[in-house]
Coordinates of N, CA and C in Angstrom, one line a residue:
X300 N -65.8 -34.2 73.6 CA -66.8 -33.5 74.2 C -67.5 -34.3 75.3
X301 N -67.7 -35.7 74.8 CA -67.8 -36.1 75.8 C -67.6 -36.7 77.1
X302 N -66.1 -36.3 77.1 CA -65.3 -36.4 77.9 C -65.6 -35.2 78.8
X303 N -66.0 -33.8 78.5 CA -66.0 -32.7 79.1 C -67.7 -32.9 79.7
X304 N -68.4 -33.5 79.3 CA -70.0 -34.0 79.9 C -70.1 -34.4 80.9
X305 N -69.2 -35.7 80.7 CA -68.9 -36.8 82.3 C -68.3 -36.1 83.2
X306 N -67.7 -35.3 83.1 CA -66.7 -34.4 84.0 C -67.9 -33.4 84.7
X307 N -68.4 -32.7 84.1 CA -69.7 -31.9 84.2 C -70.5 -32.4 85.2
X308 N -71.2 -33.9 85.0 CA -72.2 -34.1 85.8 C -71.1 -34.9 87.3
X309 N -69.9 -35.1 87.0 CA -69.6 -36.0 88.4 C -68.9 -34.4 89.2
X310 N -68.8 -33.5 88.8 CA -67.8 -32.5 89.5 C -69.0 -31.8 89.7
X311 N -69.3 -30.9 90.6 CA -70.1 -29.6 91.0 C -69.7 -28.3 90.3
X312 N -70.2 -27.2 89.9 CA -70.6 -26.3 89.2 C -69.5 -25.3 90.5
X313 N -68.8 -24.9 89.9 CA -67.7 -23.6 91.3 C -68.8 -22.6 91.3
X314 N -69.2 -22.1 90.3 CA -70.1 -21.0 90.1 C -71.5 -21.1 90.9
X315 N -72.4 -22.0 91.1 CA -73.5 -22.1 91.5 C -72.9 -22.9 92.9
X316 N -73.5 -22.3 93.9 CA -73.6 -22.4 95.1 C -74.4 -24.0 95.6
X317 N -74.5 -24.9 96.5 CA -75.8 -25.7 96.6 C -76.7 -25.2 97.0
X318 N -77.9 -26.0 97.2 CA -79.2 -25.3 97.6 C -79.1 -25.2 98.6
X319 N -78.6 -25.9 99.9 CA -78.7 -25.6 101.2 C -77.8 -24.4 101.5
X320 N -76.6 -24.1 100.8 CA -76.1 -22.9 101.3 C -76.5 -21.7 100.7
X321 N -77.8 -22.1 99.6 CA -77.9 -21.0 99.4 C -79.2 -20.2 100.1
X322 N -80.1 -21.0 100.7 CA -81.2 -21.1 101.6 C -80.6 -20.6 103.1
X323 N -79.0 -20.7 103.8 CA -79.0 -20.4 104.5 C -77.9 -18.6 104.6
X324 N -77.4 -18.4 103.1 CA -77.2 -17.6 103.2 C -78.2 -16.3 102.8
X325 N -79.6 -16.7 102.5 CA -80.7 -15.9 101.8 C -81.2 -15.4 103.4
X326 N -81.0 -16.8 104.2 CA -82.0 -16.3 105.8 C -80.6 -15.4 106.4
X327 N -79.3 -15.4 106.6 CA -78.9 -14.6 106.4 C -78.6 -13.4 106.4
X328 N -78.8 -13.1 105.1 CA -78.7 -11.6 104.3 C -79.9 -11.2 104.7
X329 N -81.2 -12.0 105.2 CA -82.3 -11.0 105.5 C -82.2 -10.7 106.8
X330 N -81.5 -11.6 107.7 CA -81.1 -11.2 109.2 C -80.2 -9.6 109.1
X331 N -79.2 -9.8 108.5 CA -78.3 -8.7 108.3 C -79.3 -7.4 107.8
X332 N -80.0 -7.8 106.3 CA -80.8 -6.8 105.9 C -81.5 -6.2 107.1
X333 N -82.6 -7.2 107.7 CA -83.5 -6.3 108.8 C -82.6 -5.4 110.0
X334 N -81.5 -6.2 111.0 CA -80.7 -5.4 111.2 C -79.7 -4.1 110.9
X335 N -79.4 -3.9 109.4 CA -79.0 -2.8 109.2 C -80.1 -2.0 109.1
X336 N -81.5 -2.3 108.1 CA -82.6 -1.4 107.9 C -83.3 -0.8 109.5
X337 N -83.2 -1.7 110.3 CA -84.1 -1.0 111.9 C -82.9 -0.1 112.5
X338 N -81.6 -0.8 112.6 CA -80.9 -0.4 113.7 C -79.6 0.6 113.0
X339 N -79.5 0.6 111.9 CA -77.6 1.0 111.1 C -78.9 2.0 110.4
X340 N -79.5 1.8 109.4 CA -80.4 2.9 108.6 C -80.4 4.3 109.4
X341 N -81.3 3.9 110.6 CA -81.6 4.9 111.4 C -80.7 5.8 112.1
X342 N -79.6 5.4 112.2 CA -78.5 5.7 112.9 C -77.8 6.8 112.0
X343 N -77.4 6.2 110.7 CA -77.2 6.6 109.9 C -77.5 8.2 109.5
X344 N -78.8 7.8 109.1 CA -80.0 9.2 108.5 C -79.7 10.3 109.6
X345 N -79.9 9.9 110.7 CA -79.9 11.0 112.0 C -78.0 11.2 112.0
X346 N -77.4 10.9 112.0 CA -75.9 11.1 111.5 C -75.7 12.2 110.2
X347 N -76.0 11.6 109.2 CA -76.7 12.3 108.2 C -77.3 13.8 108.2
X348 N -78.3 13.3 108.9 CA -79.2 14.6 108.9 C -78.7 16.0 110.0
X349 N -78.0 15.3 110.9 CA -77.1 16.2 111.9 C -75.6 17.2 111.1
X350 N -75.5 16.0 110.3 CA -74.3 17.2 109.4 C -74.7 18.0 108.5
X351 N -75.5 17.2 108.0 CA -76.6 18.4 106.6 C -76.7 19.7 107.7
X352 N -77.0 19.5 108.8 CA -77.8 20.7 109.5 C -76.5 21.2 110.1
X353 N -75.9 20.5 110.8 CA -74.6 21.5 110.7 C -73.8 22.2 109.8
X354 N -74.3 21.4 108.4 CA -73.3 22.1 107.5 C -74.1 23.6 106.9
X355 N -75.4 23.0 106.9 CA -76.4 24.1 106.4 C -76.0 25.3 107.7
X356 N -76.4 25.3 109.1 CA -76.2 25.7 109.8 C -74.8 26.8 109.3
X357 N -73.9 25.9 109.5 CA -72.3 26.7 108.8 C -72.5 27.6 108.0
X358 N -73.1 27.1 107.1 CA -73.2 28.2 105.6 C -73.8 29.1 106.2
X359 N -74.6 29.0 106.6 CA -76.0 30.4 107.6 C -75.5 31.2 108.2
X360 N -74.3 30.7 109.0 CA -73.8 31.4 110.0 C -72.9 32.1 109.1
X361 N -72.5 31.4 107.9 CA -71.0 32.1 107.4 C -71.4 33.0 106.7
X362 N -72.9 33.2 106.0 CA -73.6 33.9 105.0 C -73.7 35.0 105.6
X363 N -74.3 35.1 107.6 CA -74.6 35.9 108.1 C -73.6 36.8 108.5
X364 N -72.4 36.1 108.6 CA -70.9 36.8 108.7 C -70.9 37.5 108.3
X365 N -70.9 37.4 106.7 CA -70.3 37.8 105.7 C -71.3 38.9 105.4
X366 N -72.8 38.9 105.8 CA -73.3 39.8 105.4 C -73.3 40.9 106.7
X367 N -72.7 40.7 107.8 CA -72.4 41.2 109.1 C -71.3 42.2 108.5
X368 N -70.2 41.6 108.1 CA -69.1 42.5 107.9 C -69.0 43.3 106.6
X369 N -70.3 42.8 105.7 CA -70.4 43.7 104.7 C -71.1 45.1 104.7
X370 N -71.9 45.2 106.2 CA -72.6 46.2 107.5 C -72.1 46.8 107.6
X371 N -70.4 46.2 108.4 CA -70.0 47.0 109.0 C -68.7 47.6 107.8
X372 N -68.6 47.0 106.9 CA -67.4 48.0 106.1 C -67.8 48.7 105.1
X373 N -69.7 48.4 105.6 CA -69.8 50.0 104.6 C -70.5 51.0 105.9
X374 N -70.6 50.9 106.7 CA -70.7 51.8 108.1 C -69.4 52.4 107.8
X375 N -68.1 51.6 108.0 CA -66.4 51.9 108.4 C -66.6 52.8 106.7
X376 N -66.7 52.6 106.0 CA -66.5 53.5 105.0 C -67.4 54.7 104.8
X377 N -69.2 54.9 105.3 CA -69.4 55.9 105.4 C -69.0 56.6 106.4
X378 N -68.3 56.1 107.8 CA -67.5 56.5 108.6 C -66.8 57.3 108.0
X379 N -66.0 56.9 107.6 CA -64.7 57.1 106.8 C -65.0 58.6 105.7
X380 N -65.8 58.6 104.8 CA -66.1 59.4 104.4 C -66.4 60.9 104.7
X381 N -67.5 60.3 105.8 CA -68.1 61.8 106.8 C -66.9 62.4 107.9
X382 N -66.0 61.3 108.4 CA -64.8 62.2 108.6 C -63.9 62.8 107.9
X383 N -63.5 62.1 106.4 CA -63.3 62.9 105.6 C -63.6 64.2 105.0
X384 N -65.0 64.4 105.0 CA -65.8 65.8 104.7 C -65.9 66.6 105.8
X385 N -65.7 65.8 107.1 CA -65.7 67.3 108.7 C -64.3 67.5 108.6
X386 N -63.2 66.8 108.2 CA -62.1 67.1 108.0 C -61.7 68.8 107.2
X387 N -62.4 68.4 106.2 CA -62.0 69.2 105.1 C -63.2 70.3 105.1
X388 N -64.2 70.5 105.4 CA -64.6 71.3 106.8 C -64.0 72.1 107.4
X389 N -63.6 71.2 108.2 CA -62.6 71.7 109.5 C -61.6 72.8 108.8
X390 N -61.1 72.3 107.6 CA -59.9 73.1 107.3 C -60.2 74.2 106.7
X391 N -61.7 73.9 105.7 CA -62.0 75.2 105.2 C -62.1 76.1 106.2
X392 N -62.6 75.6 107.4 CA -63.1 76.8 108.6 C -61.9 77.8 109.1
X393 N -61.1 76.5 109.5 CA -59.4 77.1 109.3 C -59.0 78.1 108.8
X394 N -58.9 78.1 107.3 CA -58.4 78.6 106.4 C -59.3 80.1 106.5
X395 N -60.3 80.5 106.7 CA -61.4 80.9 107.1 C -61.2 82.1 107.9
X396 N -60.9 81.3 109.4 CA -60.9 82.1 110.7 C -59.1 83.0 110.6
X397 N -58.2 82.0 109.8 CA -57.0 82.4 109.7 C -56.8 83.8 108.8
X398 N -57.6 83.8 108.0 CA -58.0 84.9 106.9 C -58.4 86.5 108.1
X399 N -59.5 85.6 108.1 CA -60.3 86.9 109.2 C -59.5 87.3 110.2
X400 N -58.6 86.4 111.1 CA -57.4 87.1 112.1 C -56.0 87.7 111.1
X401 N -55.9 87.2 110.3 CA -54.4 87.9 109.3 C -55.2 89.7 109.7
X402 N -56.9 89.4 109.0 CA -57.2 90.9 108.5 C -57.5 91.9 109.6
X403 N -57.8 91.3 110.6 CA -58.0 91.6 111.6 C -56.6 92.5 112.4
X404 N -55.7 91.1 112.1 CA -54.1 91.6 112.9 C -53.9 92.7 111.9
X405 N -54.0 92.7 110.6 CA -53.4 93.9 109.7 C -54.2 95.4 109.8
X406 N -55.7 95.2 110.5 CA -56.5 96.5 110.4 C -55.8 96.9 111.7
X407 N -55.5 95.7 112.7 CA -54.8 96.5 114.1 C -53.7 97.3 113.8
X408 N -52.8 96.7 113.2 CA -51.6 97.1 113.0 C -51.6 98.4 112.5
X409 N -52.5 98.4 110.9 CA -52.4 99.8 110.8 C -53.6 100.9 111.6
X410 N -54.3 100.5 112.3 CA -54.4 101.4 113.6 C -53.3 101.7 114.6
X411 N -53.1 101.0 114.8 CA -51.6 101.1 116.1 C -50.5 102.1 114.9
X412 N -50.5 101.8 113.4 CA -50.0 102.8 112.9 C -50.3 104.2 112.7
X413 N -51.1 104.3 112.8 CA -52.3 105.7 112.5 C -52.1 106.5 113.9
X414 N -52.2 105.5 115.1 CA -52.1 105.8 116.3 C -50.7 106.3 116.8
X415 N -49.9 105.6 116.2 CA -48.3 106.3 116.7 C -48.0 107.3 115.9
X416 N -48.6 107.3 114.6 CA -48.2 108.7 113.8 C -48.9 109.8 114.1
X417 N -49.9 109.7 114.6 CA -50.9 110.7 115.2 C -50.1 111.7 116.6
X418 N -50.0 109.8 117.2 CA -49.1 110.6 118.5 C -47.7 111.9 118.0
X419 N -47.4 110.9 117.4 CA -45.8 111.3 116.4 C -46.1 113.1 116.3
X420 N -47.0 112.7 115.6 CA -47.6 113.9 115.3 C -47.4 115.5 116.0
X421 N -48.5 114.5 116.7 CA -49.3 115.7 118.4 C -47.8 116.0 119.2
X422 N -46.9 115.1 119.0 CA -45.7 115.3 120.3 C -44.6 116.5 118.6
X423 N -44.3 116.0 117.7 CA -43.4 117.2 117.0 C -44.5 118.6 117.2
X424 N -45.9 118.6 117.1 CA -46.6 119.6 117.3 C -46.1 120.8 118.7
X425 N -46.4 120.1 119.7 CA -46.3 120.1 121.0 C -44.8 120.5 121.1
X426 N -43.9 119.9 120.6 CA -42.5 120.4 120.8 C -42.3 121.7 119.6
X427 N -42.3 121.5 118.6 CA -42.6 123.0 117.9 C -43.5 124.4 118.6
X428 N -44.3 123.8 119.4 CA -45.0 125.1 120.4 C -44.2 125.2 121.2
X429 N -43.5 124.6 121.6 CA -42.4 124.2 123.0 C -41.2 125.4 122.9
X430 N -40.7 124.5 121.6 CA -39.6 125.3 120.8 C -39.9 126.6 120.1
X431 N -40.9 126.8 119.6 CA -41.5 128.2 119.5 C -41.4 129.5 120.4
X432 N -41.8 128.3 121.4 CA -42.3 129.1 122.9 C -40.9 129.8 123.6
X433 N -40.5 128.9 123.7 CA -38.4 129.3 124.3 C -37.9 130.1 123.2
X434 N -38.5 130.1 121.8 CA -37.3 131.0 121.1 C -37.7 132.0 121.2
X435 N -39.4 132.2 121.3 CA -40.1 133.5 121.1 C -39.3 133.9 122.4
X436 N -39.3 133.4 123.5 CA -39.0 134.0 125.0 C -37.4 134.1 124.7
X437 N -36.6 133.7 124.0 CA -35.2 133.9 123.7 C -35.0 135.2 122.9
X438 N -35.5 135.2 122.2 CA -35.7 136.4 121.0 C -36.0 137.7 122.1
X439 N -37.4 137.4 122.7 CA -37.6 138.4 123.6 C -36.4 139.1 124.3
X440 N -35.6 138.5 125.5 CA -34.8 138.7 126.2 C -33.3 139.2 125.4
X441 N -33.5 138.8 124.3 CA -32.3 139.2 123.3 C -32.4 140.6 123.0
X442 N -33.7 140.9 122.1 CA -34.2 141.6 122.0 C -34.3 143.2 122.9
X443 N -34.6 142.5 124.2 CA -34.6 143.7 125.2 C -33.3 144.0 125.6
X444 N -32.3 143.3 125.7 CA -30.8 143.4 125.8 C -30.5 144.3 124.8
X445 N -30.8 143.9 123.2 CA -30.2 144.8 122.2 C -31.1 146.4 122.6
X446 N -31.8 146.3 122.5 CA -33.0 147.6 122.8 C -32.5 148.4 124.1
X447 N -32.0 147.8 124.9 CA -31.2 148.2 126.2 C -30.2 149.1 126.5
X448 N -29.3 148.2 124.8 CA -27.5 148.9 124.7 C -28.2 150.2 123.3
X449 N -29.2 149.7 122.3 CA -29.1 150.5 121.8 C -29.8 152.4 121.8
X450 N -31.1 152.1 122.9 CA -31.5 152.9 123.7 C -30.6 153.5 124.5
X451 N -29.9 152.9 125.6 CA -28.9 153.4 126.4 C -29.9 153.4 128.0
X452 N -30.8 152.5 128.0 CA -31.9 153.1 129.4 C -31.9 151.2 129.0
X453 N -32.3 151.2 130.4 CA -32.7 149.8 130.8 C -34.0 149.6 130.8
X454 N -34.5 148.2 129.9 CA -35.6 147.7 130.2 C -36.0 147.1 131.0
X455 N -36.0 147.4 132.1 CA -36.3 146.4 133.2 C -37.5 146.0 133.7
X456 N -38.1 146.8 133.2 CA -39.9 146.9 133.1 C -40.5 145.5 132.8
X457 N -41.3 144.8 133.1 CA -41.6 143.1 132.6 C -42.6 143.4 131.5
X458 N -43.5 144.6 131.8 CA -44.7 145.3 131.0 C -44.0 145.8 130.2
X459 N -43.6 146.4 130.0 CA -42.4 147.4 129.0 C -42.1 146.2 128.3
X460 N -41.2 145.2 128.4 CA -39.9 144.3 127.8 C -41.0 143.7 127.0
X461 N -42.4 143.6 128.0 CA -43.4 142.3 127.0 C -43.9 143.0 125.8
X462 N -44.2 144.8 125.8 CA -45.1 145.5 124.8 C -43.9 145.5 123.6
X463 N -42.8 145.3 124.1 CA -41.5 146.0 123.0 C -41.4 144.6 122.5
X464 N -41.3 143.4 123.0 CA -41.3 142.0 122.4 C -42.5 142.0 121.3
X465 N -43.3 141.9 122.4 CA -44.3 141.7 120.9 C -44.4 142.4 120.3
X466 N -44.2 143.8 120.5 CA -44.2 144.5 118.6 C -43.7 144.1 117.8
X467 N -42.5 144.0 118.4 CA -41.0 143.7 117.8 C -41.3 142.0 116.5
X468 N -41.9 141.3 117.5 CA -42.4 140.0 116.9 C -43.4 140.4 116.1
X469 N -44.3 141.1 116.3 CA -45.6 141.1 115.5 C -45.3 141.8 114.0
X470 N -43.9 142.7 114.0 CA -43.4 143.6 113.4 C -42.7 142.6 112.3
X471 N -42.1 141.4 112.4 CA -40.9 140.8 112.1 C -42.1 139.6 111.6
X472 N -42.8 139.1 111.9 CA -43.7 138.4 111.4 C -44.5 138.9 110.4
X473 N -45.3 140.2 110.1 CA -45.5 140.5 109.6 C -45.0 141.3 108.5
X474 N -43.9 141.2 108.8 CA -42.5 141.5 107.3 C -42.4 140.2 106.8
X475 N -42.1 138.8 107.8 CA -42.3 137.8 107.1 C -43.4 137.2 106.6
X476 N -44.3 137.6 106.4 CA -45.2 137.1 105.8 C -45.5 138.2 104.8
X477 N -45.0 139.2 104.6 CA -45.2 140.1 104.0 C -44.4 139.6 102.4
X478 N -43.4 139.0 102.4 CA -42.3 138.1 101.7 C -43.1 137.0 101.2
X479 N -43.6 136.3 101.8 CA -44.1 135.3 101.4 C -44.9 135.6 100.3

């Protein structure tokens, strides 16, 4: 041990520094201290404080984004919706006006039917008077022919031929209806 004494006091301590270096690295560290605290501190902080604010900033802007497009995709979807309702709208109206022209085209139709059968009508009428008319005048002339040969004297009379027709008809009609 003490062997390890003598060794102790003639060798210096690795761990403890001398006084003089330690006096010059204390003035030193307070050089460095004061220079970082005036000149690096300050620098710093405002470095610092510029990101904080851009980063706050960011979020601000990104918050305002987000609540920008959350605006607009519920705009785009009540968009969306109210053209879906004029849509279907639209179609009911559609469906609607298509109805009313079907009934419309079908009340034409059966007028334009009513109207051709009417005509249809008026024209077999008209030709039955027609036809009536030519047979009564055929009958007549037949008539006065037979009346002619069986008399033996000529009808030639227009007065005469017309009083002997129409008896003759009024005579023949009234047998036929006499039947009935």
């Amino acid at each position: 041990m003490y062997l390890l004494a003598a060794v102790a006091e003639e060798a210096p301590n690795p761990l403890l520094p001398e006084t003089a270096e330690m006096v010059v690295g204390g003035f030193a560290f307070l050089v460095v201290l004061f220079f970082v605290g005036r000149l690096l501190v300050p620098r710093i902080q405002k470095t610092l404080a510029e990101r904080v604010d851009a980063i706050e900033g960011g979020l601000k802007r990104a918050a305002d984004a987000q609540e920008e497009a959350q605006r607009a995709l519920k705009q785009y979807r009540d968009q969306l919706a109210e053209a879906r309702h004029e849509a279907s709208r639209l179609r009911e109206e559609a469906r609607e006006q298509g109805a009313q022209i079907k009934a419309e085209l079908r009340e034409e139709a059966q007028a334009e039917a009513r109207r051709l059968i009417e005509a249809a009508h008026a024209q077999i009428e008209a030709d039955r008077q027609q036809a009536f008319a030519q047979l009564r005048s055929e009958i007549g002339r037949l008539s006065v022919d037979l009346a002619g040969r069986i008399v033996g004297e000529s009808l030639e009379d227009e007065t005469r031929q017309r009083r002997t027709v129409d008896r003759f008809l009024e005579e023949l009609e009234s047998s036929s209806a006499a039947v009935r």
